[in-house]
């Protein structure tokens, strides 16, 4: 398989983007990525588009041709990938495989979602479709309630980490203050988290990621092709893993550690020839505060049951040993479902290029992105090297 | 199916989907009954109730396929 690099990135500001249509978001982020790659559109040989629920929230399916026409990409093949909140990373992963296999040299990967124009009940119903409709959603289990059940079980097995969960939200909001693309430019306190609306106990609204409009695009190319064109800002993809587990919470072997993360991480670390110790920073899927803490354990940054302690000790802060979600994460940068995985990659690439401005971390050579879909039923992990 | 079980984990839902918005707050739980685990709602939740992991529950007979348990 050939080495593959990221050669261009682009994203919109995340947030409540009332006046921008899906096409406006695609146009802005897509053209930014193509311009950033410094290539002609004619070089793009395929488009992979991540989108979760355009059909339900925007009555828009067939996202591939929609994006291709919007960006003026002619007759190239397009495909839309769907894996709930991991839809964007799945598009990236499939594009990566195609370029590594030699099918294409240059591919555009995009993700988009528009959510904020819908009422909360319709957002909740749409998100619940990422779980098992008959066995979960139709019985009244909302998406937050599934992760709330994970949190309560975690408390039972490892002790109450309510305070550290709140601290994860506080930290992500601090990071978002330094990210101009973040939706939430506002500091919060631990008390704010405790006193927020109790969406699904023990989670309050401040434990939950945001409802967001946004798009993110990435251009990837065979590393040799990038070198031939003198694209010296290329960031290599050195490891990639994709794994799954049972869709239902009740069907999982364990709910306080995610098997999909363990497996995808094992594959990605092995391919990269690295361990968790070698990672300088990571964007992990903080759909809820409990998820961020579990992810940092599953990825091997902390031993099982010690993730909350690591966070409380500042180890995941921007100046810690393993900075987590320097972008502000899903919690404060925002969670435009289909674009989220690509926005995570946008942050890692920005950091590895040394272009993260005020939030730039000192040692950023190796970065990892971790994206979950559903109740951790899908996991995609990518490892990048800026060396 | 064994109708007696215990709460493996639970959550009290205050923000529901369209179909359940008139039922909040209500409890969803994963029940362990010795044969396996399944998701169920807990009937007749009152704010003063103290739901905990390990609590004994029993399946209620209903005219639907949707499991519903009560605290015993």
Coordinates of C-alpha atoms in Angstrom, one line a residue:
Chain A
X1 CA 0.0 0.0 0.0
X2 CA 1.2 3.5 -0.8
X3 CA 1.9 6.2 1.8
X4 CA -0.9 8.8 1.8
X5 CA -0.8 12.4 3.0
X6 CA -3.2 15.2 3.9
X7 CA -2.4 18.1 1.5
X8 CA -5.2 20.5 2.1
X9 CA -7.8 21.4 4.9
X10 CA -10.7 23.7 5.1
X11 CA -13.6 24.2 7.5
X12 CA -16.4 26.6 8.1
X13 CA -17.0 28.4 11.4
X14 CA -19.1 26.0 13.5
X15 CA -22.4 27.2 15.0
X16 CA -25.9 28.3 14.3
X17 CA -25.4 29.3 10.7
X18 CA -29.0 30.4 9.9
X19 CA -28.5 31.9 6.5
X20 CA -26.2 29.3 5.1
X21 CA -27.6 26.3 3.2
X22 CA -25.9 22.9 3.0
X23 CA -24.5 24.0 -0.4
X24 CA -23.2 27.2 1.1
X25 CA -21.3 25.2 3.8
X26 CA -20.0 22.8 1.2
X27 CA -18.8 25.6 -1.0
X28 CA -17.0 27.5 1.7
X29 CA -15.2 24.5 3.3
X30 CA -14.6 22.7 0.1
X31 CA -13.0 25.6 -1.7
X32 CA -10.9 26.5 1.3
X33 CA -9.5 22.9 1.4
X34 CA -8.8 22.9 -2.4
X35 CA -7.1 26.4 -2.2
X36 CA -5.1 25.2 0.9
X37 CA -3.8 22.2 -1.1
X38 CA -2.7 24.5 -3.9
X39 CA -4.1 22.2 -6.6
X40 CA -6.3 22.6 -9.6
X41 CA -9.8 21.1 -9.3
X42 CA -9.1 18.9 -12.3
X43 CA -6.6 16.9 -10.2
X44 CA -9.4 15.7 -7.9
X45 CA -10.3 12.2 -9.0
X46 CA -13.1 11.3 -6.5
X47 CA -15.2 12.8 -3.8
X48 CA -16.1 11.0 -0.5
X49 CA -18.8 12.8 1.5
X50 CA -19.8 12.1 5.1
X51 CA -23.3 13.0 6.1
X52 CA -25.5 11.6 8.8
X53 CA -29.1 12.7 8.5
X54 CA -29.5 15.3 5.7
X55 CA -32.5 13.2 4.6
X56 CA -34.4 13.8 7.8
X57 CA -33.2 17.2 8.9
X58 CA -32.9 18.9 5.5
X59 CA -34.8 16.5 3.1
X60 CA -31.6 16.2 1.2
X61 CA -30.0 12.9 0.3
X62 CA -27.5 12.2 -2.5
X63 CA -24.9 14.4 -0.8
X64 CA -22.0 13.3 -3.2
X65 CA -23.4 14.9 -6.4
X66 CA -24.7 17.8 -4.4
X67 CA -21.2 18.6 -3.2
X68 CA -19.6 17.8 -6.5
X69 CA -21.8 20.2 -8.5
X70 CA -21.5 22.8 -5.9
X71 CA -17.7 22.7 -6.1
X72 CA -17.6 22.3 -9.9
X73 CA -15.9 18.9 -9.9
X74 CA -17.5 17.6 -13.2
X75 CA -18.0 13.9 -13.7
X76 CA -15.8 12.4 -11.0
X77 CA -17.3 9.5 -9.0
X78 CA -18.8 10.5 -5.6
X79 CA -20.1 8.5 -2.7
X80 CA -21.7 9.4 0.6
X81 CA -20.8 7.5 3.8
X82 CA -23.0 7.1 6.9
X83 CA -21.8 5.8 10.2
X84 CA -23.8 8.2 12.6
X85 CA -21.3 10.6 14.3
X86 CA -18.4 8.8 12.6
X87 CA -19.7 9.5 9.0
X88 CA -16.9 12.0 8.3
X89 CA -14.1 9.7 9.5
X90 CA -15.6 6.8 7.5
X91 CA -15.4 9.0 4.3
X92 CA -11.8 9.8 5.2
X93 CA -10.9 6.1 5.9
X94 CA -12.5 4.8 2.6
X95 CA -10.8 7.6 0.6
X96 CA -7.5 6.7 2.3
X97 CA -7.8 3.0 1.4
X98 CA -8.6 4.0 -2.3
X99 CA -5.5 6.2 -2.6
X100 CA -3.3 3.8 -0.7
X101 CA -4.4 1.0 -3.1
X102 CA -3.5 3.1 -6.1
X103 CA -7.1 3.6 -7.4
X104 CA -6.7 7.4 -7.2
X105 CA -3.9 9.8 -6.6
X106 CA -5.8 12.8 -5.3
X107 CA -9.2 12.6 -3.5
X108 CA -11.4 15.2 -1.8
X109 CA -13.1 14.2 1.4
X110 CA -15.9 16.2 2.9
X111 CA -18.4 16.2 5.7
X112 CA -21.5 18.4 6.3
X113 CA -24.5 18.7 8.5
X114 CA -27.2 21.3 9.2
X115 CA -29.1 20.9 12.4
X116 CA -29.9 24.1 14.2
X117 CA -32.9 25.0 12.1
X118 CA -34.8 22.1 13.6
X119 CA -36.7 21.9 16.9
X120 CA -34.9 20.0 19.8
X121 CA -37.4 17.1 19.6
X122 CA -36.7 16.6 15.9
X123 CA -32.9 16.7 16.6
X124 CA -33.4 14.2 19.5
X125 CA -35.4 11.9 17.2
X126 CA -32.9 12.1 14.4
X127 CA -30.0 11.4 16.7
X128 CA -31.8 8.4 18.3
X129 CA -31.9 6.8 14.9
X130 CA -28.2 6.2 15.4
X131 CA -29.2 3.6 18.0
X132 CA -31.3 0.5 17.5
X133 CA -34.7 1.9 16.6
X134 CA -36.8 -1.0 17.8
X135 CA -34.9 -1.9 20.9
X136 CA -33.8 1.5 22.1
X137 CA -35.2 4.6 20.5
X138 CA -38.8 3.3 20.3
X139 CA -38.6 2.4 24.0
X140 CA -37.8 5.9 25.0
X141 CA -34.0 5.7 25.2
X142 CA -32.6 9.0 23.9
X143 CA -29.0 9.3 22.7
X144 CA -28.0 11.2 25.9
X145 CA -29.7 8.6 28.0
X146 CA -27.6 5.8 26.5
X147 CA -24.4 7.6 27.5
X148 CA -26.0 8.6 30.8
X149 CA -26.4 4.8 31.5
X150 CA -22.8 4.3 30.6
X151 CA -21.9 7.0 33.1
X152 CA -23.9 5.5 35.9
X153 CA -22.4 2.1 35.3
X154 CA -18.9 3.6 35.2
X155 CA -19.6 5.3 38.7
X156 CA -20.7 1.8 39.9
X157 CA -17.6 0.1 38.7
X158 CA -14.8 2.7 39.2
X159 CA -16.3 5.4 41.5
X160 CA -18.1 8.6 41.0
X161 CA -16.3 10.9 38.6
X162 CA -19.1 13.5 38.3
X163 CA -16.7 16.3 39.1
X164 CA -14.1 15.3 36.6
X165 CA -16.8 15.0 33.9
X166 CA -17.7 18.6 34.6
X167 CA -14.0 19.5 34.4
X168 CA -13.8 18.0 30.9
X169 CA -16.5 20.4 29.8
X170 CA -14.8 23.3 31.5
X171 CA -11.5 22.4 29.8
X172 CA -13.0 22.1 26.4
X173 CA -14.7 25.5 26.7
X174 CA -11.3 27.0 27.7
X175 CA -9.7 25.5 24.5
X176 CA -12.5 26.7 22.3
X177 CA -11.9 30.3 23.4
X178 CA -8.7 30.1 21.4
X179 CA -10.3 28.5 18.3
X180 CA -11.8 31.1 16.0
X181 CA -13.9 28.4 14.3
X182 CA -15.5 27.2 17.6
X183 CA -19.2 27.6 18.2
X184 CA -19.0 28.3 21.9
X185 CA -16.7 31.2 22.8
X186 CA -17.7 31.2 26.4
X187 CA -16.1 30.0 29.6
X188 CA -18.1 27.8 32.0
X189 CA -17.6 26.7 35.5
X190 CA -18.1 23.3 37.3
X191 CA -21.2 24.7 39.0
X192 CA -22.6 25.7 35.6
X193 CA -22.3 22.0 34.5
X194 CA -23.9 20.7 37.8
X195 CA -26.8 23.2 37.5
X196 CA -27.6 22.8 33.8
X197 CA -30.9 21.3 32.6
X198 CA -30.8 17.6 33.5
X199 CA -31.1 16.1 30.0
X200 CA -30.7 12.5 31.2
X201 CA -29.3 12.0 34.7
X202 CA -26.4 12.2 35.5
X203 CA -25.8 14.3 32.4
X204 CA -26.9 17.9 32.2
X205 CA -27.0 20.0 29.1
X206 CA -23.4 21.1 29.8
X207 CA -22.2 17.4 29.6
X208 CA -23.6 17.2 26.1
X209 CA -21.9 18.2 22.8
X210 CA -23.5 20.9 20.8
X211 CA -26.1 21.0 18.0
X212 CA -24.2 22.5 15.2
X213 CA -24.2 23.6 11.5
X214 CA -20.9 23.2 9.7
X215 CA -18.7 21.6 7.1
X216 CA -15.1 20.4 6.9
X217 CA -13.1 19.2 3.9
X218 CA -9.7 17.4 3.5
X219 CA -7.7 16.8 0.4
X220 CA -5.5 13.7 0.5
X221 CA -2.9 12.5 -2.0
X222 CA -0.4 9.8 -2.5
X223 CA 2.7 11.1 -0.7
X224 CA 4.9 10.6 -3.8
X225 CA 2.5 12.6 -5.9
X226 CA 2.4 15.4 -3.3
X227 CA 6.3 15.4 -3.2
X228 CA 6.5 15.6 -7.0
X229 CA 4.4 18.7 -6.9
X230 CA 6.6 20.2 -4.2
X231 CA 3.7 20.3 -1.6
X232 CA 6.0 20.6 1.4
X233 CA 3.2 21.0 4.0
X234 CA 2.0 17.4 3.5
X235 CA 1.0 15.6 6.7
X236 CA 1.4 11.9 6.5
X237 CA -1.3 9.4 7.6
X238 CA 0.9 6.8 9.3
X239 CA -1.9 4.6 10.9
X240 CA -5.6 4.1 10.5
X241 CA -8.0 1.7 12.2
X242 CA -11.7 1.1 11.9
X243 CA -13.7 -1.3 14.1
X244 CA -17.2 -1.9 15.4
X245 CA -19.2 -3.4 18.2
X246 CA -22.8 -4.2 19.0
X247 CA -25.3 -1.4 18.1
X248 CA -27.3 -1.8 21.3
X249 CA -26.0 -0.9 24.7
X250 CA -27.5 -4.1 26.2
X251 CA -25.8 -6.2 23.5
X252 CA -22.3 -5.0 24.4
X253 CA -19.8 -7.1 26.4
X254 CA -18.8 -4.1 28.4
X255 CA -20.1 -0.5 28.4
X256 CA -17.4 1.2 30.5
X257 CA -14.8 0.5 27.9
X258 CA -15.5 0.6 24.2
X259 CA -14.4 -2.5 22.3
X260 CA -14.6 -0.6 19.0
X261 CA -12.0 1.9 20.2
X262 CA -9.7 -0.9 21.6
X263 CA -9.7 -2.7 18.3
X264 CA -9.4 0.3 16.0
X265 CA -6.6 1.7 18.2
X266 CA -4.8 -1.7 18.1
X267 CA -4.9 -1.7 14.3
X268 CA -3.8 2.0 14.0
X269 CA -1.0 1.8 16.5
X270 CA 0.3 -1.4 14.9
X271 CA 0.3 0.2 11.4
X272 CA 2.1 3.3 12.8
X273 CA 4.5 1.2 14.8
X274 CA 3.7 3.4 17.8
X275 CA 2.1 3.1 21.2
X276 CA -0.1 5.6 23.2
X277 CA 3.1 7.1 24.7
X278 CA 4.2 8.4 21.3
X279 CA 1.1 10.5 20.7
X280 CA 1.7 14.2 21.3
X281 CA -2.0 15.3 21.1
X282 CA -5.4 13.8 20.3
X283 CA -8.8 14.9 19.3
X284 CA -11.2 12.3 20.9
X285 CA -14.9 11.9 20.5
X286 CA -16.4 13.9 23.4
X287 CA -20.1 13.5 22.5
X288 CA -20.6 13.5 26.2
X289 CA -18.2 14.3 29.0
X290 CA -18.1 10.7 30.2
X291 CA -17.2 9.6 26.7
X292 CA -14.1 11.8 26.7
X293 CA -12.8 10.2 29.9
X294 CA -13.5 6.6 28.7
X295 CA -11.8 7.4 25.4
X296 CA -8.6 8.6 27.0
X297 CA -8.5 5.3 28.8
X298 CA -9.4 3.1 25.8
X299 CA -6.7 4.8 23.7
X300 CA -4.1 3.9 26.3
X301 CA -3.3 7.4 27.5
X302 CA -4.4 6.4 31.0
X303 CA -5.0 3.0 32.6
X304 CA -8.6 1.9 33.1
X305 CA -10.3 3.9 35.8
X306 CA -7.6 6.6 35.9
X307 CA -8.8 8.8 33.1
X308 CA -10.7 11.2 35.4
X309 CA -7.6 11.5 37.7
X310 CA -5.4 12.3 34.7
X311 CA -7.8 15.0 33.6
X312 CA -8.1 16.5 37.1
X313 CA -4.2 16.6 37.3
X314 CA -4.1 18.7 34.1
X315 CA -2.5 16.0 32.0
X316 CA -5.0 16.5 29.2
X317 CA -4.7 20.3 29.2
X318 CA -2.9 22.2 26.4
X319 CA 0.3 22.2 28.5
X320 CA -0.2 18.6 29.8
X321 CA 1.5 15.4 28.7
X322 CA -1.3 14.5 26.3
X323 CA -3.4 17.5 25.3
X324 CA -6.9 16.4 24.4
X325 CA -9.3 18.3 22.2
X326 CA -7.3 21.5 21.7
X327 CA -10.0 22.5 19.2
X328 CA -12.6 22.7 22.0
X329 CA -13.9 19.3 21.0
X330 CA -17.5 18.3 20.2
X331 CA -18.5 20.0 23.4
X332 CA -17.4 23.5 22.6
X333 CA -16.0 23.7 19.1
X334 CA -19.3 22.0 18.0
X335 CA -20.6 18.7 16.6
X336 CA -21.9 19.0 13.0
X337 CA -22.4 15.2 12.9
X338 CA -21.2 14.3 9.4
X339 CA -18.4 16.9 9.5
X340 CA -17.1 16.1 13.0
X341 CA -14.5 13.5 12.1
X342 CA -13.0 15.7 9.4
X343 CA -13.0 18.7 11.7
X344 CA -11.0 16.6 14.2
X345 CA -8.5 15.9 11.4
X346 CA -8.5 19.6 10.5
X347 CA -7.4 20.4 14.1
X348 CA -4.7 17.7 14.2
X349 CA -3.2 18.8 10.8
X350 CA -3.3 22.5 11.9
X351 CA -1.4 21.6 15.1
X352 CA 1.1 19.4 13.2
X353 CA 1.8 22.2 10.7
X354 CA 2.4 24.5 13.7
X355 CA -0.4 26.8 12.5
X356 CA -2.7 26.7 15.5
X357 CA -1.9 30.2 16.7
X358 CA -2.7 30.9 20.3
X359 CA -3.7 27.3 21.0
X360 CA -0.6 25.8 19.4
X361 CA 0.9 23.1 21.6
X362 CA 4.7 23.0 21.9
X363 CA 5.5 19.5 20.8
X364 CA 3.2 18.5 18.0
X365 CA 4.8 15.8 15.8
X366 CA 2.4 12.9 16.1
X367 CA -1.4 13.5 16.4
X368 CA -4.4 11.1 16.7
X369 CA -8.0 11.6 15.8
X370 CA -10.7 9.3 17.4
X371 CA -14.3 9.4 16.1
X372 CA -17.2 7.3 17.4
X373 CA -20.5 6.6 15.8
X374 CA -23.7 5.7 17.7
X375 CA -23.2 4.2 21.1
X376 CA -19.5 3.5 20.2
X377 CA -20.8 1.0 17.6
X378 CA -18.4 2.4 15.0
X379 CA -14.9 3.7 15.7
X380 CA -12.4 5.2 13.3
X381 CA -8.9 6.3 14.4
X382 CA -6.2 8.0 12.4
X383 CA -2.7 8.8 13.3
X384 CA -0.8 11.6 11.6
X385 CA 2.9 12.6 11.4
X386 CA 4.2 16.0 10.7
X387 CA 7.8 15.0 10.9
Chain B
X1 CA -38.4 -15.4 30.0
X2 CA -37.4 -14.7 33.6
X3 CA -39.5 -11.8 34.7
X4 CA -37.3 -10.9 37.7
X5 CA -34.1 -9.0 37.3
X6 CA -31.9 -6.2 38.6
X7 CA -30.9 -2.8 37.3
X8 CA -27.5 -3.0 35.6
X9 CA -27.6 0.7 34.9
X10 CA -30.2 3.4 34.4
X11 CA -30.9 7.1 33.6
X12 CA -33.8 9.4 34.3
X13 CA -34.8 11.1 31.0
X14 CA -35.9 14.7 31.1
X15 CA -35.5 15.6 27.4
X16 CA -37.3 13.1 25.2
X17 CA -37.9 12.4 21.5
X18 CA -41.2 13.5 19.9
X19 CA -42.9 10.2 20.8
X20 CA -42.1 10.4 24.5
X21 CA -42.1 14.1 25.2
X22 CA -45.3 13.9 27.3
X23 CA -43.9 11.2 29.5
X24 CA -40.9 13.0 31.1
X25 CA -39.3 12.5 33.5
X26 CA -39.1 8.7 33.0
X27 CA -36.5 6.0 33.7
X28 CA -34.8 3.9 31.2
X29 CA -32.6 1.0 32.4
X30 CA -30.6 -2.0 31.3
X31 CA -32.0 -5.0 33.1
X32 CA -30.1 -8.1 33.9
X33 CA -32.3 -11.2 34.4
X34 CA -29.9 -14.1 34.5
X35 CA -30.6 -14.9 30.8
X36 CA -29.1 -11.7 29.4
X37 CA -29.5 -8.0 29.4
X38 CA -32.3 -5.9 27.8
X39 CA -33.4 -2.3 27.8
X40 CA -36.7 -1.4 29.6
X41 CA -38.5 1.6 31.0
X42 CA -39.3 1.6 34.7
X43 CA -43.0 2.3 35.3
X44 CA -44.4 5.1 37.4
X45 CA -41.3 7.0 38.3
X46 CA -41.7 9.7 41.0
X47 CA -39.1 12.4 41.8
X48 CA -38.6 11.2 45.4
X49 CA -37.7 7.6 44.3
X50 CA -34.0 6.7 44.7
X51 CA -33.1 4.5 41.7
X52 CA -29.7 2.7 42.1
X53 CA -27.7 0.0 40.3
X54 CA -28.5 -3.4 41.6
X55 CA -32.2 -2.7 42.5
X56 CA -34.6 -5.5 42.0
X57 CA -37.3 -5.1 39.3
X58 CA -40.0 -7.2 37.7
X59 CA -41.4 -7.2 34.2
X60 CA -45.0 -6.0 34.0
X61 CA -47.4 -7.7 31.6
X62 CA -48.6 -5.2 29.0
X63 CA -50.4 -5.6 25.7
X64 CA -47.3 -4.4 23.7
X65 CA -43.9 -5.9 23.0
X66 CA -42.2 -3.0 24.7
X67 CA -40.8 -4.1 28.0
X68 CA -41.9 -2.2 31.1
X69 CA -40.6 -3.0 34.6
X70 CA -41.6 -2.0 38.1
X71 CA -39.4 -1.7 41.2
X72 CA -40.0 -4.5 43.6

